[in-house]
Short mmCIF file of C-alpha atoms in Angstrom, two decimals:
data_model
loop_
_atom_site.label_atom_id
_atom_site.label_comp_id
_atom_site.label_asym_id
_atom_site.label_seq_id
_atom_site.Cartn_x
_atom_site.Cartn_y
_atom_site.Cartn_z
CA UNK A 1 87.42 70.67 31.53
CA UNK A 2 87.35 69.71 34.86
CA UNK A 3 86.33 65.93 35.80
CA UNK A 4 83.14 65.30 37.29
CA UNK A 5 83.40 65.15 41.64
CA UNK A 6 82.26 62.91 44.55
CA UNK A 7 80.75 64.26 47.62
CA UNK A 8 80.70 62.97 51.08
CA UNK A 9 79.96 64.03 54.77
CA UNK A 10 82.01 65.03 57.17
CA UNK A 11 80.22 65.37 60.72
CA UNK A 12 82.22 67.50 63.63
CA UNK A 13 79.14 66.11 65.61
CA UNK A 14 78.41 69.83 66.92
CA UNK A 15 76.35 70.40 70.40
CA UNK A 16 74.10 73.45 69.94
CA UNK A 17 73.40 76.06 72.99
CA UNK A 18 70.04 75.03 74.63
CA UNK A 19 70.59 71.25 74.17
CA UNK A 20 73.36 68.34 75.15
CA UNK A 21 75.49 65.03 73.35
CA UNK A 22 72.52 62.71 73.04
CA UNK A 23 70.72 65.75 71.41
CA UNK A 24 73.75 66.21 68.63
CA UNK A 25 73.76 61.97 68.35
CA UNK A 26 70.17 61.94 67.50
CA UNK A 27 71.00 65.02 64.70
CA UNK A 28 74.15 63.23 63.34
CA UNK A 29 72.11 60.19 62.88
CA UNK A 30 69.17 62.31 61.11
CA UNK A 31 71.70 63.67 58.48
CA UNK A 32 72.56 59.97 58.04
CA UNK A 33 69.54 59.00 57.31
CA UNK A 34 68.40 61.45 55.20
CA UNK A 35 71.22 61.23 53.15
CA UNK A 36 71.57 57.24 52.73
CA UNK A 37 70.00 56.91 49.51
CA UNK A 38 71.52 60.01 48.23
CA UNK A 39 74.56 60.63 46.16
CA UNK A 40 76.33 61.02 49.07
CA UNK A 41 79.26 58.66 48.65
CA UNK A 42 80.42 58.03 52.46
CA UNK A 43 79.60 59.63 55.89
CA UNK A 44 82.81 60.29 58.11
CA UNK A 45 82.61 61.41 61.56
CA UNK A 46 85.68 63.26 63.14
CA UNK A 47 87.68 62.54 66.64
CA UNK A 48 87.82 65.65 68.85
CA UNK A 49 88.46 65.33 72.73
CA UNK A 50 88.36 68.16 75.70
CA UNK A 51 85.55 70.28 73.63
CA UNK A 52 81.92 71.53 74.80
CA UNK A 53 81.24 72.23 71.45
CA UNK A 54 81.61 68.91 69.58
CA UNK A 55 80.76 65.17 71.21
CA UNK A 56 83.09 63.03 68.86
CA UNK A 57 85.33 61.87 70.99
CA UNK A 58 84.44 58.26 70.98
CA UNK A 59 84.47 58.32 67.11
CA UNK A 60 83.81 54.05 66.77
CA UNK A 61 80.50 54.22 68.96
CA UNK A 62 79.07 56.38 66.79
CA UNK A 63 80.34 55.16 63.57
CA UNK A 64 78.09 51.72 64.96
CA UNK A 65 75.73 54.03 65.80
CA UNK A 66 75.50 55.33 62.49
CA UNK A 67 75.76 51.86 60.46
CA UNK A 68 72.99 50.89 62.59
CA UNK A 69 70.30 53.30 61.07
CA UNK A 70 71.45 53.22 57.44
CA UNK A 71 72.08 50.72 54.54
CA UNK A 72 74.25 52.28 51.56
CA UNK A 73 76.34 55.15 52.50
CA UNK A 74 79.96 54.19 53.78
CA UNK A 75 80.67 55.19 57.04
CA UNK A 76 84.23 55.91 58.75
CA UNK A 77 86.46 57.97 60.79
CA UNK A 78 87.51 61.59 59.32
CA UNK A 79 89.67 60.60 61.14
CA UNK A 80 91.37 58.10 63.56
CA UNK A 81 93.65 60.20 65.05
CA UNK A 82 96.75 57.97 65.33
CA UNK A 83 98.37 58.78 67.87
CA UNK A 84 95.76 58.51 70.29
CA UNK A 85 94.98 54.40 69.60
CA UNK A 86 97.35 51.64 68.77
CA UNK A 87 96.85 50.25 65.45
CA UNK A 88 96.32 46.48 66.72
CA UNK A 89 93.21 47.87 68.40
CA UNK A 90 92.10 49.88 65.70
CA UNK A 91 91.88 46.57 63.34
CA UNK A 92 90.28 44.75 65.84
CA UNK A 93 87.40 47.88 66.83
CA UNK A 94 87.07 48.00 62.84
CA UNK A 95 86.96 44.44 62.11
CA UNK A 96 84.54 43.73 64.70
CA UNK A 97 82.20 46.71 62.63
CA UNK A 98 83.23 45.08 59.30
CA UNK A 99 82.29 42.14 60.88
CA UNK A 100 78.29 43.09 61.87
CA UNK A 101 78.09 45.41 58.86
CA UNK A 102 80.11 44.48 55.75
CA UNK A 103 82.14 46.75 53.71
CA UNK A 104 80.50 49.95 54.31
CA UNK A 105 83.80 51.15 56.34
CA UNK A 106 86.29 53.70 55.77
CA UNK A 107 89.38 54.62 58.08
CA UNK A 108 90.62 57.80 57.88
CA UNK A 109 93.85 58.49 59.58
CA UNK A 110 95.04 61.76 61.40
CA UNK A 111 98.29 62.42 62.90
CA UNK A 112 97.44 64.93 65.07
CA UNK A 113 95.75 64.44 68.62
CA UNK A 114 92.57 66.46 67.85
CA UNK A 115 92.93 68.12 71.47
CA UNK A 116 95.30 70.12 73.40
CA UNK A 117 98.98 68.43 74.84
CA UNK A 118 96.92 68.11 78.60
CA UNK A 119 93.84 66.31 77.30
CA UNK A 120 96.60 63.89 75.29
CA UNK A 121 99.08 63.55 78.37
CA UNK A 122 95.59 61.91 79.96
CA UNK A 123 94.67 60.02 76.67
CA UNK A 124 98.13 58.59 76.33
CA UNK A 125 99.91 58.92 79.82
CA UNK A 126 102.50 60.75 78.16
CA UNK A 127 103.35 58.15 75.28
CA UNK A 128 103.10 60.22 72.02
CA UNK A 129 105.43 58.54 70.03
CA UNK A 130 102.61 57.65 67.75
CA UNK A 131 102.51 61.48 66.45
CA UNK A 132 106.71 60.63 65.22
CA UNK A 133 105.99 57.71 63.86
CA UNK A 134 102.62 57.99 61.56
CA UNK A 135 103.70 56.19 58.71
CA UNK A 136 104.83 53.20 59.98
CA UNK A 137 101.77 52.78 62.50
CA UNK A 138 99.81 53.03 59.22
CA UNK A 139 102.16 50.07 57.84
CA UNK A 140 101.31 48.35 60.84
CA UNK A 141 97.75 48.60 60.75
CA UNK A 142 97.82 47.43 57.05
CA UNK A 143 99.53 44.47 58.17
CA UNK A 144 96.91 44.07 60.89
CA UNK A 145 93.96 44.22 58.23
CA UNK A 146 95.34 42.36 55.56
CA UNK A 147 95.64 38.68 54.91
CA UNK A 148 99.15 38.00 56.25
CA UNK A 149 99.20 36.38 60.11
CA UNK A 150 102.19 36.04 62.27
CA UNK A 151 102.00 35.67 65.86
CA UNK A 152 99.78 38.41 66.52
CA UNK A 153 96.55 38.37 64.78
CA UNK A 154 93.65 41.23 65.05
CA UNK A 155 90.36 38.89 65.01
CA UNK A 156 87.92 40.27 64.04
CA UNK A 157 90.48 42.66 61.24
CA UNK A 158 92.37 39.76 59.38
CA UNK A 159 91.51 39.86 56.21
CA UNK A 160 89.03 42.67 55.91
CA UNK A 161 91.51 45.34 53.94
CA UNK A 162 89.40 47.82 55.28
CA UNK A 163 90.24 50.83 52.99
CA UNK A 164 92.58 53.54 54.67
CA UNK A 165 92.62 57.32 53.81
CA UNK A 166 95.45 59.98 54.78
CA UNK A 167 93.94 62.96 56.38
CA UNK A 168 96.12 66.00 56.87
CA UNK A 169 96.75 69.88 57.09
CA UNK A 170 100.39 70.36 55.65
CA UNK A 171 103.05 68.85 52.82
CA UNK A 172 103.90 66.04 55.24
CA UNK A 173 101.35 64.43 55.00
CA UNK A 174 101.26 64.44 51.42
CA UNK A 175 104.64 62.66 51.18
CA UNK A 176 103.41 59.70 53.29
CA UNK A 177 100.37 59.55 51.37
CA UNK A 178 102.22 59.31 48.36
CA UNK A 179 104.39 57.05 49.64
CA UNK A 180 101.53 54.38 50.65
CA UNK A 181 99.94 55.05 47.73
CA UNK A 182 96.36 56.02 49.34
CA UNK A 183 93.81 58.24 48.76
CA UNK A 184 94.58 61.55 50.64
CA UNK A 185 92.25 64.11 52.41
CA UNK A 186 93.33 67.61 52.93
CA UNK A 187 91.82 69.11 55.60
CA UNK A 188 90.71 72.91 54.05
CA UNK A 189 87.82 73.69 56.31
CA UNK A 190 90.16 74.77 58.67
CA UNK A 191 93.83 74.83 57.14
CA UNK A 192 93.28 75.46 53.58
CA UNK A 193 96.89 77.52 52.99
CA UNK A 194 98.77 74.83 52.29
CA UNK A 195 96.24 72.76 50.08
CA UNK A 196 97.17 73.45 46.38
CA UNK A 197 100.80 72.83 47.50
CA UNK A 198 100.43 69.06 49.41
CA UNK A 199 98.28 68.29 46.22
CA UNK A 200 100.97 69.13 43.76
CA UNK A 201 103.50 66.84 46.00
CA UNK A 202 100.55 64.28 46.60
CA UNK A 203 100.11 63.77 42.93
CA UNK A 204 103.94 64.38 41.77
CA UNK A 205 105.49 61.84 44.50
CA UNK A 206 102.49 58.69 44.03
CA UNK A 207 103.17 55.76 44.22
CA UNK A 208 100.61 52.94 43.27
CA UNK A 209 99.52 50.53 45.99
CA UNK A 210 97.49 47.46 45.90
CA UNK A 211 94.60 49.99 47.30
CA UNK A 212 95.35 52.57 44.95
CA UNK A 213 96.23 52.40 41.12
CA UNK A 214 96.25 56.25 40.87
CA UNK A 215 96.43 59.41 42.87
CA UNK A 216 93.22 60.57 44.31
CA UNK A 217 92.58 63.85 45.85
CA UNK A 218 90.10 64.68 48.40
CA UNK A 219 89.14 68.23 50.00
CA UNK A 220 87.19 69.22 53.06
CA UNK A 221 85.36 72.32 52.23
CA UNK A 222 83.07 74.52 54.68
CA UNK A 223 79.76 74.07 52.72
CA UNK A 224 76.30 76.07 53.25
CA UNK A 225 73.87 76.50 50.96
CA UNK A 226 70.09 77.49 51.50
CA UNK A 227 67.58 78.34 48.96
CA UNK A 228 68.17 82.07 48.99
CA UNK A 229 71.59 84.13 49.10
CA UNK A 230 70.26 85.87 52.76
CA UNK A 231 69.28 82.69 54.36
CA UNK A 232 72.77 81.01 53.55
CA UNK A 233 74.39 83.79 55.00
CA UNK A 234 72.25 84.08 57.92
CA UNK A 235 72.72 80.56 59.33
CA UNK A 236 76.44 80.54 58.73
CA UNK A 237 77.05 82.92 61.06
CA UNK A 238 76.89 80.04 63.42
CA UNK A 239 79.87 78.68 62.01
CA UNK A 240 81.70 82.13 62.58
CA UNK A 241 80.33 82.31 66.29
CA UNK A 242 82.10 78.52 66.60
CA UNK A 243 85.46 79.73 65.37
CA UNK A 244 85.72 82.93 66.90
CA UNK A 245 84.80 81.37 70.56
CA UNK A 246 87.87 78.81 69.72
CA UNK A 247 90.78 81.87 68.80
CA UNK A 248 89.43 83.99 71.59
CA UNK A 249 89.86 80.98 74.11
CA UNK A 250 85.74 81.14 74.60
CA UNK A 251 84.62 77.93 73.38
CA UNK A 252 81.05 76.67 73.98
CA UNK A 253 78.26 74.67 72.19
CA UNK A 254 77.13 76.23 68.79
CA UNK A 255 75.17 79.53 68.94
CA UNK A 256 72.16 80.15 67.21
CA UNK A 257 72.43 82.63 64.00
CA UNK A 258 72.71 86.35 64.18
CA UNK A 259 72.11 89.01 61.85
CA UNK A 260 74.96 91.15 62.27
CA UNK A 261 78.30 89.50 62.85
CA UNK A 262 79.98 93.05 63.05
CA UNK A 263 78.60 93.20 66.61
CA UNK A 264 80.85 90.53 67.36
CA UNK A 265 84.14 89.94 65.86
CA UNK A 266 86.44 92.56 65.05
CA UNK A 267 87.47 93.50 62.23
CA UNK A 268 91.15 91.80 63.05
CA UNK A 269 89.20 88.67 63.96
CA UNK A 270 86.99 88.74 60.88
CA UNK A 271 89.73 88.57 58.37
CA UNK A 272 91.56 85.66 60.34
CA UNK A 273 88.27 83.68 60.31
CA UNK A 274 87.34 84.50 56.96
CA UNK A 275 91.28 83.58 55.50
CA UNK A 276 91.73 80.35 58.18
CA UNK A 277 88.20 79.03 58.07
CA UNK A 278 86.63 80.14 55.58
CA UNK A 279 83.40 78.39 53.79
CA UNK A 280 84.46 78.05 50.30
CA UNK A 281 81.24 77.39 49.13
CA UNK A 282 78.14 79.45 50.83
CA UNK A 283 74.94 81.12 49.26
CA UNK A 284 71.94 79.77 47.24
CA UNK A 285 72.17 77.02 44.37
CA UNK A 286 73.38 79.76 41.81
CA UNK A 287 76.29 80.98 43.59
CA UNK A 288 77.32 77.88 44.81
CA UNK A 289 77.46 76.70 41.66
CA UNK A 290 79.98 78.80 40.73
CA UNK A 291 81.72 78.45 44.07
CA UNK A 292 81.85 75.14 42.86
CA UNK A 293 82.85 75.72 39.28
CA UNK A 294 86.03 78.29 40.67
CA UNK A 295 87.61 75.84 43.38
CA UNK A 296 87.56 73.09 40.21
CA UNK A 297 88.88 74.86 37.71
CA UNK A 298 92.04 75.43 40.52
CA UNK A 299 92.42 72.18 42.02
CA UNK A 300 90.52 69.50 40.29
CA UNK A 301 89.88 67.40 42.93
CA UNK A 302 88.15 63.77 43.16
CA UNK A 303 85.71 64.03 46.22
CA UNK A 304 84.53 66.74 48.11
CA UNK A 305 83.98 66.27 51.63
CA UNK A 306 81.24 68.77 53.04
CA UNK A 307 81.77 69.74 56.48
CA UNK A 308 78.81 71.63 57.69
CA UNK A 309 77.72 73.89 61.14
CA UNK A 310 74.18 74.72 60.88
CA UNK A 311 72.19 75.26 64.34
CA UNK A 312 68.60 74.87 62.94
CA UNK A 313 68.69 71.08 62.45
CA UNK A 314 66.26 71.16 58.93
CA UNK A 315 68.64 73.56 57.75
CA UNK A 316 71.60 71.47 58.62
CA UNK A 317 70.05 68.56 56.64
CA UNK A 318 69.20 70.91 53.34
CA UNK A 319 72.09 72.40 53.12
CA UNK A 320 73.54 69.32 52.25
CA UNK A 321 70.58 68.26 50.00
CA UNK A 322 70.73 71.60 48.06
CA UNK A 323 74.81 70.73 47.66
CA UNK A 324 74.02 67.31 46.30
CA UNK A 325 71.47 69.34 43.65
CA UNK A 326 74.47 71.45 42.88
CA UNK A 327 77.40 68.73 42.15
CA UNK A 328 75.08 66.92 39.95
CA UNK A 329 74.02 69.66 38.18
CA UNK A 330 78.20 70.63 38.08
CA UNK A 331 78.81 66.86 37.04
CA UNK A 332 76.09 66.85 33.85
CA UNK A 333 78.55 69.77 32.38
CA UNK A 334 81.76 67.53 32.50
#
């Protein structure tokens, strides 16, 4: 038997055709709300940079944004993408949040640069060391968020042991998550290959930390789920549309749903999608169920993280209220 699963958020902060970034704001903050007194355990919003199709690229603003307009649900980065901030700053931007909202923070950590090497050449100015050197930038900003002072203090940050989380794609991550002894988030919604592997290393290599007593495995799934089978698998064809504008070098803002897919992708592109991004749990409340019940029984995890791309902004929000329906009917048979 399986053991019973958390769920969380994870927002990409999509723009949809037709409408601009204040437009997907004013949506990311409508999932937030509607899911604050949920069982939604925290609400992470990713860093992307040099994309028409998503507006999280300054990831902090709208983590305030989003701890303005709720009360309970944990907000955070999914992720901080290291290399792209030094970790003095990121204590400080966090402990000045910590400081206005309490412990309702998470920090996710990402190695990559969440662009491409031109977009981080004008992020940087051509100092990427920080992708080399992940693990001990996470030491460092440990240091800067824990108790101990030396001469160079984060203030607002001392003191606040804001959680960290590793995020990654691949087994190195896993090591240095094991190594810290933190909770570690593989990123499956768009490079699940290497998942079941970085767990077994995750899990095999852990090391307890003063954060973490035990190993503890998060996933980031591709979720949809409507009330009927059809609907599900109308409005995820969105999702495809996003994906297949990024491999064919055509990206835009989110397209509305079609009915027939085969009208655009190939059949080449279709199986790449479907293998490198696939959404491991899609349909109604049945099958998702046992979409559920099948990626359990293979890799037991602790939390899911649902990543959604809905265009159709009601849909958006109850396709996450029909998944919440779904783990807690999943966790009553644990």
């Amino acid at each position: 038997m399986s053991k019973q699963v958390n769920i969380s958020v994870l927002n990409l902060v999509y723009v949809r055709e037709g409408y601009d970034s204040k437009d997907a704001f004013i949506r990311m903050r409508l999932l937030a709300e509607a899911l604050d007194d949920s069982s939604y355990k925290r609400y992470w919003i990713s860093e992307h940079h040099n994309m028409k199709s998503i507006a999280s690229s300054a990831t902090r603003q709208l983590i305030q944004y989003t701890l303005q307009h709720t009360k309970r649900i944990r907000v955070g980065s999914g992720g901080v993408m290291l290399p792209n901030h030094t970790p003095y700053i990121v204590a400080e931007e966090f402990g000045t949040m910590y400081e206005l909202f309490g412990d309702r923070l998470d920090i996710g950590l990402g190695r990559a640069p969440g662009t491409d090497q031109v977009t981080l050449n004008a992020i940087r100015r051509g100092n990427h060391q920080g992708i080399f050197d992940f693990e001990e930038e996470i030491r460092e900003l440990q240091f800067f968020l824990s108790d101990k002072e030396s001469q160079v203090i984060a203030n607002p940050g001392l003191n606040t042991n804001i959680p960290l989380y590793v995020l990654g794609s691949s087994t190195d991550s896993a090591y240095i998550a094991a190594r810290l002894g933190l909770p570690y988030a593989f990123a499956a919604h768009f490079a699940p290959a290497m998942m079941e592997e970085a767990f077994e290393i995750y899990e095999r290599n852990f090391t307890p930390s003063e954060q973490l007593k035990e190993p503890y495995k998060m996933a980031c799934l591709n979720v949809v789920v409507q009330d009927t089978q059809e609907e599900a698998e109308y409005v995820v064809t969105s999702h495809y549309q996003n994906v297949y504008g990024m491999i064919t070098h055509h990206r835009g803002p989110m397209k509305q749903p079609v009915t027939n897919m085969d009208k655009i992708w190939s059949m080449q592109h279709k199986e790449i999608i479907l293998n490198q991004f696939p959404v491991q749990i899609l349909g109604d409340k049945e099958q998702a169920l046992k979409d559920l019940e099948a990626f359990q029984n293979k890799f037991d995890v602790d939390e899911i993280i649902a990543s959604t791309a809905i265009y159709d902004t009601d849909a958006f929000i109850k396709s996450y209220q029909l998944f919440e329906d779904v783990v807690i009917e999943y966790n009553k048979k644990q």
